[in-house]
């Protein structure tokens, strides 16, 4: 048994470690250190929580058993999951955080005495408010994350699903959640509590289904924020300082990241929160673009263009991740550098369907950090570059985002690849990207399509170089 004062000190230490972890994760150079600090903080928090339990009942053995089972499953999934499936994994884990918050709220509502919250029908009002908000946000996080997972996995269409009166319906349901929380606090009725959960699960589905595939990275970030606030709300119910601190950090950092991404993609922050943005229809012009002729080439053509270039900009995307071509790409770049060709990497904020996805893949291949540039830093360089090598990126290079107001990605800043003297576009086919729209870049005069697996094509280019 550890004293309350000592446990508070250790919780504070774990909170500081979590803050330092976020600071470390903000840069590729310090990300490993940040990850380790986060792990240490969580180990301290879990250990102190166990030591803070006064009487170790027989039930504690079940907690340890399920903790071990969950930890082993999580470790197995993390070890086996490919980097291409990381967005789906994040969405899936967010759903579990939300569901955990719901289960804790149900336990506290049905057996408040076990949590020192009073008795059934006579729960402290403050605790009931915290519990209701935590349960509601947790339910929204769970159902919304399930839809995000299904869309990212391809089980459900990435296209927006809309219907007439969708926004007024969402507004009515959100208002009903507030009314239900008020009535629940007044009556402490069991039926109202279950009704609140049901309505919250429903609005989670409705908020995410109208969001198109191109905007899914922002949704993942926002759901991350929701999961944090759900955990923080339940932390107040359990009077657990570590859970409050951790939830607040996750919630606030997720909201800040969402705001930054919305700004970077020219989206409304409030539309993200309320759901339903990115749901415009494609223009008929875009739907027929695939019938236009394109210029295609092979590895020898690509090697010839690169050999005679003075500067090359690499634009990686989800296709590179699927093909696991980052190591082959690094070998190709090393060969180019030996021929005194300047090479740099252009990273779009949401390339790969998740913030930082491409940065992680390039770091895995030991690409020097000083060669990797974000959109704002490198976009002006395309006009002066000889060759742009687009390997698996699609929506983030689509010029239609700047020209077609009817496009789902209209207004989203994209990499100005078309301004390069020559564009080499590695792709398996002319199929549209995750946003479900055709790419104007395929049909530009200066674009040469390289139809092949990204890894195989890159290896062939390196041989020809």
Coordinates of C-alpha atoms in Angstrom, one line a residue:
X1 CA 0.0 0.0 0.0
X2 CA 1.4 3.4 -1.0
X3 CA 0.3 6.6 0.7
X4 CA -1.9 9.1 -1.2
X5 CA 0.8 11.8 -1.1
X6 CA 3.4 9.5 -2.5
X7 CA 1.1 8.2 -5.3
X8 CA 0.3 11.8 -6.2
X9 CA 4.1 12.5 -6.6
X10 CA 4.6 9.5 -8.8
X11 CA 1.5 10.4 -10.9
X12 CA 3.0 13.8 -11.3
X13 CA 6.3 12.3 -12.5
X14 CA 4.4 10.1 -15.0
X15 CA 2.6 13.2 -16.2
X16 CA 5.9 15.0 -16.8
X17 CA 7.2 12.0 -18.7
X18 CA 4.1 12.0 -20.9
X19 CA 4.7 15.7 -21.7
X20 CA 8.3 15.0 -22.5
X21 CA 7.2 12.1 -24.7
X22 CA 5.0 14.3 -26.7
X23 CA 7.9 16.8 -27.1
X24 CA 10.1 14.0 -28.3
X25 CA 7.6 12.7 -30.8
X26 CA 7.4 16.1 -32.4
X27 CA 10.7 15.5 -34.2
X28 CA 12.0 12.4 -36.1
X29 CA 15.4 12.8 -34.5
X30 CA 14.0 12.5 -30.9
X31 CA 11.0 10.2 -31.6
X32 CA 12.6 7.0 -30.3
X33 CA 13.6 8.8 -27.1
X34 CA 10.1 10.3 -26.8
X35 CA 8.5 6.8 -27.2
X36 CA 10.7 5.4 -24.4
X37 CA 9.8 8.3 -22.1
X38 CA 6.1 7.5 -22.7
X39 CA 6.6 3.8 -22.0
X40 CA 8.4 4.7 -18.7
X41 CA 5.6 7.1 -17.7
X42 CA 2.9 4.4 -18.3
X43 CA 4.9 1.8 -16.4
X44 CA 5.0 4.2 -13.4
X45 CA 1.3 5.0 -13.7
X46 CA 0.2 1.4 -13.8
X47 CA 2.5 0.3 -11.0
X48 CA 1.4 3.1 -8.7
X49 CA -2.3 2.4 -9.4
X50 CA -1.8 -1.2 -8.3
X51 CA 0.1 -0.2 -5.2
X52 CA -2.6 2.4 -4.3
X53 CA -5.2 -0.4 -3.9
X54 CA -5.8 -0.8 -0.2
X55 CA -7.2 -4.3 0.1
X56 CA -6.1 -6.8 -2.6
X57 CA -9.3 -8.8 -3.1
X58 CA -9.4 -12.1 -5.0
X59 CA -10.7 -10.1 -8.0
X60 CA -7.3 -8.4 -8.5
X61 CA -5.9 -11.7 -10.0
X62 CA -8.5 -11.3 -12.8
X63 CA -7.3 -7.8 -13.5
X64 CA -3.7 -9.0 -13.7
X65 CA -4.7 -11.9 -16.0
X66 CA -6.6 -9.7 -18.4
X67 CA -3.9 -7.0 -18.3
X68 CA -1.4 -9.7 -19.4
X69 CA -3.7 -11.0 -22.1
X70 CA -4.4 -7.5 -23.4
X71 CA -0.7 -6.6 -23.3
X72 CA 0.3 -9.7 -25.2
X73 CA -2.4 -9.2 -27.8
X74 CA -1.3 -5.6 -28.3
X75 CA 2.4 -6.5 -28.5
X76 CA 1.6 -9.2 -31.1
X77 CA -0.5 -6.9 -33.2
X78 CA 2.2 -4.1 -33.0
X79 CA 4.9 -6.6 -34.0
X80 CA 3.0 -8.1 -36.9
X81 CA 1.2 -5.0 -38.3
X82 CA 2.7 -3.7 -41.6
X83 CA 3.3 0.1 -41.8
X84 CA 0.7 0.2 -44.6
X85 CA -2.0 -0.8 -42.1
X86 CA -1.0 1.7 -39.4
X87 CA -3.9 4.1 -40.0
X88 CA -6.4 1.3 -39.6
X89 CA -4.6 0.2 -36.5
X90 CA -4.8 3.6 -34.9
X91 CA -8.5 3.9 -35.7
X92 CA -9.1 0.4 -34.2
X93 CA -7.2 1.2 -31.0
X94 CA -9.1 4.5 -30.6
X95 CA -12.3 2.5 -30.7
X96 CA -11.1 0.4 -27.8
X97 CA -10.2 3.5 -25.7
X98 CA -13.7 4.8 -26.2
X99 CA -15.3 1.4 -25.4
X100 CA -13.2 1.1 -22.2
X101 CA -14.5 4.5 -21.1
X102 CA -18.1 3.3 -21.7
X103 CA -17.5 0.1 -19.7
X104 CA -16.0 2.0 -16.7
X105 CA -19.0 4.4 -16.8
X106 CA -21.5 1.5 -16.8
X107 CA -19.7 -0.1 -13.9
X108 CA -19.7 3.1 -11.9
X109 CA -23.3 3.8 -12.6
X110 CA -24.5 0.3 -11.7
X111 CA -22.3 0.0 -8.6
X112 CA -21.4 3.5 -7.5
X113 CA -20.5 2.3 -3.9
X114 CA -17.4 0.4 -5.3
X115 CA -16.1 3.8 -6.6
X116 CA -17.1 5.8 -3.5
X117 CA -19.7 7.7 -5.6
X118 CA -22.7 7.0 -3.4
X119 CA -25.4 4.5 -3.9
X120 CA -27.7 3.5 -6.9
X121 CA -30.2 6.3 -7.4
X122 CA -28.2 8.6 -5.1
X123 CA -24.9 9.2 -7.0
X124 CA -23.1 12.5 -6.4
X125 CA -24.2 15.0 -9.0
X126 CA -20.7 16.1 -9.9
X127 CA -19.6 12.4 -10.5
X128 CA -22.7 11.7 -12.5
X129 CA -22.0 14.6 -14.8
X130 CA -18.4 13.5 -15.3
X131 CA -19.5 9.9 -15.8
X132 CA -22.2 10.9 -18.4
X133 CA -19.9 13.1 -20.4
X134 CA -17.1 10.4 -20.4
X135 CA -19.5 7.7 -21.4
X136 CA -21.1 9.8 -24.2
X137 CA -17.7 10.9 -25.7
X138 CA -16.4 7.3 -25.3
X139 CA -19.4 5.9 -27.2
X140 CA -19.0 8.5 -30.0
X141 CA -15.3 7.7 -30.2
X142 CA -16.0 3.9 -30.4
X143 CA -18.7 4.0 -33.2
X144 CA -16.9 6.8 -35.1
X145 CA -13.6 4.9 -35.0
X146 CA -15.3 1.7 -36.2
X147 CA -16.5 3.6 -39.3
X148 CA -13.1 5.1 -39.8
X149 CA -11.5 1.6 -39.6
X150 CA -14.0 0.1 -42.1
X151 CA -13.3 2.9 -44.6
X152 CA -9.5 2.7 -44.2
X153 CA -9.6 -1.1 -44.5
X154 CA -11.7 -0.9 -47.7
X155 CA -14.5 -2.9 -46.1
X156 CA -16.7 0.2 -46.4
X157 CA -16.6 2.6 -49.3
X158 CA -14.3 5.6 -48.7
X159 CA -16.9 7.8 -50.6
X160 CA -19.0 10.2 -48.5
X161 CA -22.4 8.7 -47.5
X162 CA -25.0 11.5 -47.3
X163 CA -28.8 11.8 -47.2
X164 CA -31.2 14.7 -47.1
X165 CA -31.6 16.4 -43.7
X166 CA -28.4 14.8 -42.4
X167 CA -27.0 17.9 -40.7
X168 CA -30.3 18.9 -39.0
X169 CA -30.6 15.3 -37.7
X170 CA -27.1 15.4 -36.3
X171 CA -27.9 18.7 -34.6
X172 CA -31.1 17.3 -33.0
X173 CA -29.2 14.2 -31.8
X174 CA -26.4 16.3 -30.3
X175 CA -29.0 18.5 -28.5
X176 CA -30.8 15.4 -27.2
X177 CA -27.5 14.2 -25.7
X178 CA -27.3 17.4 -23.6
X179 CA -31.0 17.0 -22.6
X180 CA -30.5 13.4 -21.6
X181 CA -27.5 14.2 -19.5
X182 CA -29.6 16.9 -17.7
X183 CA -32.5 14.6 -17.1
X184 CA -30.2 11.8 -16.0
X185 CA -28.6 14.0 -13.4
X186 CA -32.1 15.0 -12.2
X187 CA -33.7 11.5 -12.1
X188 CA -30.7 9.0 -12.1
X189 CA -33.0 6.7 -14.2
X190 CA -31.4 3.5 -15.5
X191 CA -33.4 3.8 -18.8
X192 CA -32.2 7.3 -19.4
X193 CA -28.6 6.2 -18.9
X194 CA -28.9 3.4 -21.5
X195 CA -30.7 5.8 -23.8
X196 CA -27.8 8.2 -23.6
X197 CA -25.4 5.5 -24.6
X198 CA -27.5 4.4 -27.5
X199 CA -27.9 7.9 -28.9
X200 CA -24.2 8.6 -28.4
X201 CA -23.3 5.4 -30.4
X202 CA -25.7 6.5 -33.1
X203 CA -24.2 10.0 -33.5
X204 CA -20.7 8.5 -33.7
X205 CA -21.8 6.6 -36.9
X206 CA -23.6 9.6 -38.4
X207 CA -20.7 12.0 -37.8
X208 CA -18.1 9.9 -39.7
X209 CA -20.1 8.3 -42.6
X210 CA -20.4 11.5 -44.6
X211 CA -16.6 12.2 -44.5
X212 CA -14.8 11.3 -47.7
X213 CA -11.6 9.3 -48.0
X214 CA -9.4 12.3 -48.7
X215 CA -10.2 13.8 -45.3
X216 CA -9.8 10.6 -43.3
X217 CA -6.4 11.6 -41.9
X218 CA -8.0 14.5 -40.1
X219 CA -10.8 12.3 -38.8
X220 CA -8.2 9.9 -37.3
X221 CA -6.6 12.8 -35.5
X222 CA -9.9 14.1 -34.2
X223 CA -11.0 10.7 -33.0
X224 CA -7.6 10.5 -31.2
X225 CA -8.6 13.7 -29.4
X226 CA -12.1 12.4 -28.5
X227 CA -10.5 9.2 -27.0
X228 CA -8.4 11.4 -24.8
X229 CA -11.3 13.5 -23.5
X230 CA -13.3 10.3 -22.8
X231 CA -10.4 9.0 -20.7
X232 CA -10.1 12.3 -18.9
X233 CA -13.8 12.3 -18.1
X234 CA -13.6 8.8 -16.7
X235 CA -10.5 9.8 -14.8
X236 CA -12.5 12.3 -12.8
X237 CA -15.1 9.6 -12.1
X238 CA -12.4 7.3 -10.7
X239 CA -10.5 10.2 -9.1
X240 CA -7.4 8.9 -10.8
X241 CA -4.9 11.8 -11.4
X242 CA -2.8 9.8 -13.9
X243 CA -5.9 9.1 -16.1
X244 CA -7.0 12.7 -16.0
X245 CA -3.5 14.0 -17.0
X246 CA -3.0 11.4 -19.7
X247 CA -6.5 11.9 -21.1
X248 CA -6.1 15.7 -21.1
X249 CA -2.7 15.4 -22.9
X250 CA -4.1 13.1 -25.6
X251 CA -7.2 15.2 -26.0
X252 CA -5.5 18.5 -26.3
X253 CA -2.6 17.3 -28.4
X254 CA -5.1 15.5 -30.8
X255 CA -7.2 18.7 -31.0
X256 CA -4.1 20.8 -31.8
X257 CA -2.9 18.4 -34.4
X258 CA -6.4 18.3 -36.0
X259 CA -6.4 22.1 -36.1
X260 CA -2.9 22.2 -37.7
X261 CA -4.1 19.6 -40.3
X262 CA -7.3 21.4 -41.0
X263 CA -5.3 24.6 -41.7
X264 CA -2.9 22.6 -43.9
X265 CA -5.8 21.0 -45.8
X266 CA -7.9 24.2 -46.0
X267 CA -10.7 22.6 -44.0
X268 CA -13.0 24.1 -41.4
X269 CA -12.1 22.9 -37.8
X270 CA -15.7 23.1 -36.7
X271 CA -16.8 21.0 -39.7
X272 CA -14.4 18.3 -38.6
X273 CA -15.9 18.3 -35.1
X274 CA -19.5 18.2 -36.4
X275 CA -18.8 15.8 -39.3
X276 CA -19.9 15.9 -42.9
X277 CA -17.2 17.9 -44.6
X278 CA -15.6 16.7 -47.8
X279 CA -18.9 15.4 -49.1
X280 CA -19.1 17.2 -52.4
X281 CA -19.8 15.4 -55.6
X282 CA -17.3 14.8 -58.4
X283 CA -17.7 16.8 -61.5
X284 CA -18.6 14.8 -64.7
X285 CA -15.4 16.2 -66.2
X286 CA -13.3 14.3 -63.6
X287 CA -15.2 11.1 -64.1
X288 CA -14.3 10.9 -67.7
X289 CA -10.6 11.8 -67.5
X290 CA -9.4 8.1 -67.5
X291 CA -10.4 7.9 -71.2
X292 CA -7.7 10.5 -72.2
X293 CA -4.4 9.2 -73.5
X294 CA -1.3 9.1 -71.3
X295 CA 2.4 8.7 -72.0
X296 CA 3.9 5.6 -70.5
X297 CA 7.5 4.5 -70.2
X298 CA 9.9 2.0 -68.6
X299 CA 12.8 1.9 -66.1
X300 CA 15.3 2.7 -68.9
X301 CA 13.4 5.9 -69.8
X302 CA 13.2 6.9 -66.2
X303 CA 16.9 6.3 -65.6
X304 CA 17.8 8.3 -68.8
X305 CA 15.8 11.3 -67.5
X306 CA 17.3 11.1 -64.0
X307 CA 20.9 10.6 -65.3
X308 CA 20.6 13.9 -67.2
X309 CA 19.0 15.8 -64.4
X310 CA 20.8 18.1 -61.9
X311 CA 18.0 18.0 -59.3
X312 CA 15.4 15.3 -58.5
X313 CA 12.5 15.6 -56.0
X314 CA 11.1 12.4 -54.6
X315 CA 7.4 12.4 -53.7
X316 CA 6.5 9.3 -51.6
X317 CA 2.9 8.1 -51.0
X318 CA 0.8 5.2 -49.9
X319 CA 1.8 3.1 -52.9
X320 CA 5.4 3.2 -51.7
X321 CA 4.2 1.9 -48.3
X322 CA 2.2 -0.9 -49.8
X323 CA 5.1 -2.1 -51.9
X324 CA 7.6 -1.6 -49.0
X325 CA 9.8 0.3 -51.5
X326 CA 11.5 2.7 -49.1
X327 CA 14.7 0.7 -48.9
X328 CA 14.9 0.3 -52.7
X329 CA 14.2 4.0 -53.0
X330 CA 17.1 4.8 -50.7
X331 CA 19.4 2.7 -52.9
X332 CA 18.2 4.6 -56.0
X333 CA 18.8 7.9 -54.3
X334 CA 22.3 6.9 -53.2
X335 CA 23.1 6.0 -56.8
X336 CA 21.9 9.4 -58.0
X337 CA 24.0 11.2 -55.4
X338 CA 27.1 9.4 -56.5
X339 CA 26.5 11.1 -59.9
X340 CA 26.3 14.5 -58.2
X341 CA 22.6 14.8 -58.6
X342 CA 20.8 16.8 -55.9
X343 CA 18.0 14.8 -54.3
X344 CA 15.3 15.9 -51.8
X345 CA 12.1 14.4 -50.5
X346 CA 8.7 16.3 -50.5
X347 CA 6.3 15.1 -47.9
X348 CA 2.6 16.1 -47.8
X349 CA 1.1 16.4 -44.3
X350 CA -1.4 13.6 -44.9
X351 CA 0.5 11.4 -47.4
X352 CA -0.1 7.8 -46.5
X353 CA -3.5 8.4 -44.9
X354 CA -2.0 9.5 -41.6
X355 CA 0.1 12.4 -40.4
X356 CA 3.8 11.5 -40.3
X357 CA 3.3 8.1 -42.1
X358 CA 5.9 8.8 -44.8
X359 CA 8.4 10.3 -42.4
X360 CA 8.4 7.1 -40.4
X361 CA 8.9 4.9 -43.5
X362 CA 11.8 7.1 -44.7
X363 CA 13.4 7.0 -41.3
X364 CA 13.1 3.2 -41.4
X365 CA 15.3 3.3 -44.5
X366 CA 17.7 5.7 -42.8
X367 CA 17.0 8.6 -45.1
X368 CA 18.8 11.7 -43.7
X369 CA 16.4 14.1 -42.0
X370 CA 17.9 17.1 -43.7
X371 CA 16.8 15.8 -47.1
X372 CA 13.1 15.6 -46.1
X373 CA 11.0 18.7 -46.5
X374 CA 7.4 19.4 -45.8
X375 CA 5.0 20.9 -48.4
X376 CA 5.4 24.6 -47.4
X377 CA 9.2 24.2 -47.5
X378 CA 9.6 22.6 -50.9
X379 CA 6.6 23.5 -53.0
X380 CA 8.3 26.5 -54.6
X381 CA 11.3 24.2 -55.6
X382 CA 9.3 22.1 -58.1
X383 CA 9.4 24.8 -60.7
X384 CA 13.2 24.7 -60.7
X385 CA 13.6 20.9 -60.5
X386 CA 14.4 18.7 -63.5
X387 CA 12.6 15.6 -62.4
X388 CA 9.9 14.8 -59.9
X389 CA 9.7 11.1 -59.0
X390 CA 6.2 10.4 -57.6
X391 CA 6.2 6.9 -56.1
X392 CA 2.7 5.9 -55.0
X393 CA 1.3 9.3 -54.1
X394 CA -1.9 10.3 -55.8
X395 CA -4.4 12.7 -54.2
X396 CA -1.7 14.8 -52.6
X397 CA -0.3 15.6 -56.1
X398 CA -3.6 16.2 -57.9
X399 CA -3.8 19.6 -59.5
X400 CA -7.6 19.4 -59.6
X401 CA -7.5 20.5 -55.9
X402 CA -6.6 24.0 -57.2
X403 CA -8.9 24.1 -60.3
X404 CA -12.2 22.3 -59.7
X405 CA -14.6 23.7 -57.0
X406 CA -16.7 20.5 -57.4
X407 CA -13.9 18.2 -56.4
X408 CA -13.9 16.6 -52.9
X409 CA -10.3 17.7 -52.4
X410 CA -10.9 21.3 -53.7
X411 CA -9.0 23.8 -51.5
X412 CA -6.6 21.2 -50.1
X413 CA -3.0 22.3 -50.6
X414 CA -1.2 19.8 -52.9
X415 CA 2.4 19.4 -54.0
X416 CA 3.0 21.4 -57.2
X417 CA 4.5 18.4 -59.0
X418 CA 3.2 19.5 -62.4
X419 CA 5.5 22.5 -62.4
X420 CA 8.6 20.2 -62.8
X421 CA 10.3 19.9 -66.1
X422 CA 9.6 16.1 -66.1
X423 CA 7.3 14.0 -63.9
X424 CA 7.9 10.3 -63.4
X425 CA 4.8 8.8 -61.9
X426 CA 5.1 5.2 -60.5
X427 CA 1.7 3.6 -60.2
X428 CA 0.1 0.2 -61.0
X429 CA -2.7 1.6 -63.1
X430 CA -4.7 4.8 -63.8
X431 CA -7.1 4.0 -61.0
X432 CA -8.2 6.9 -58.8
X433 CA -6.6 7.6 -55.4
X434 CA -8.2 7.1 -52.0
X435 CA -10.4 10.2 -52.5
X436 CA -12.0 8.3 -55.4
X437 CA -11.2 10.9 -58.1
X438 CA -9.1 10.9 -61.2
X439 CA -5.7 12.6 -61.1
X440 CA -5.1 15.4 -63.7
X441 CA -1.4 14.9 -63.4
X442 CA -1.5 11.6 -65.3
X443 CA -2.4 13.4 -68.5
X444 CA 0.0 16.3 -68.4
X445 CA 2.5 16.7 -71.3
X446 CA 5.5 16.5 -69.0
X447 CA 4.3 13.3 -67.2
X448 CA 5.6 9.8 -67.9
X449 CA 3.6 7.0 -66.3
X450 CA 5.6 4.0 -65.1
X451 CA 3.0 1.3 -64.6
X452 CA 4.5 -1.3 -62.2
X453 CA 4.9 -2.3 -58.6
X454 CA 6.8 0.6 -56.9
X455 CA 9.5 -1.6 -55.4
X456 CA 10.2 -3.5 -58.6
X457 CA 10.2 -0.3 -60.7
X458 CA 12.6 1.4 -58.4
X459 CA 15.0 -1.5 -58.3
X460 CA 15.0 -1.7 -62.2
X461 CA 15.7 2.1 -62.4
X462 CA 18.7 1.6 -60.0
X463 CA 20.1 -1.2 -62.2
X464 CA 19.7 1.1 -65.3
X465 CA 21.4 3.9 -63.5

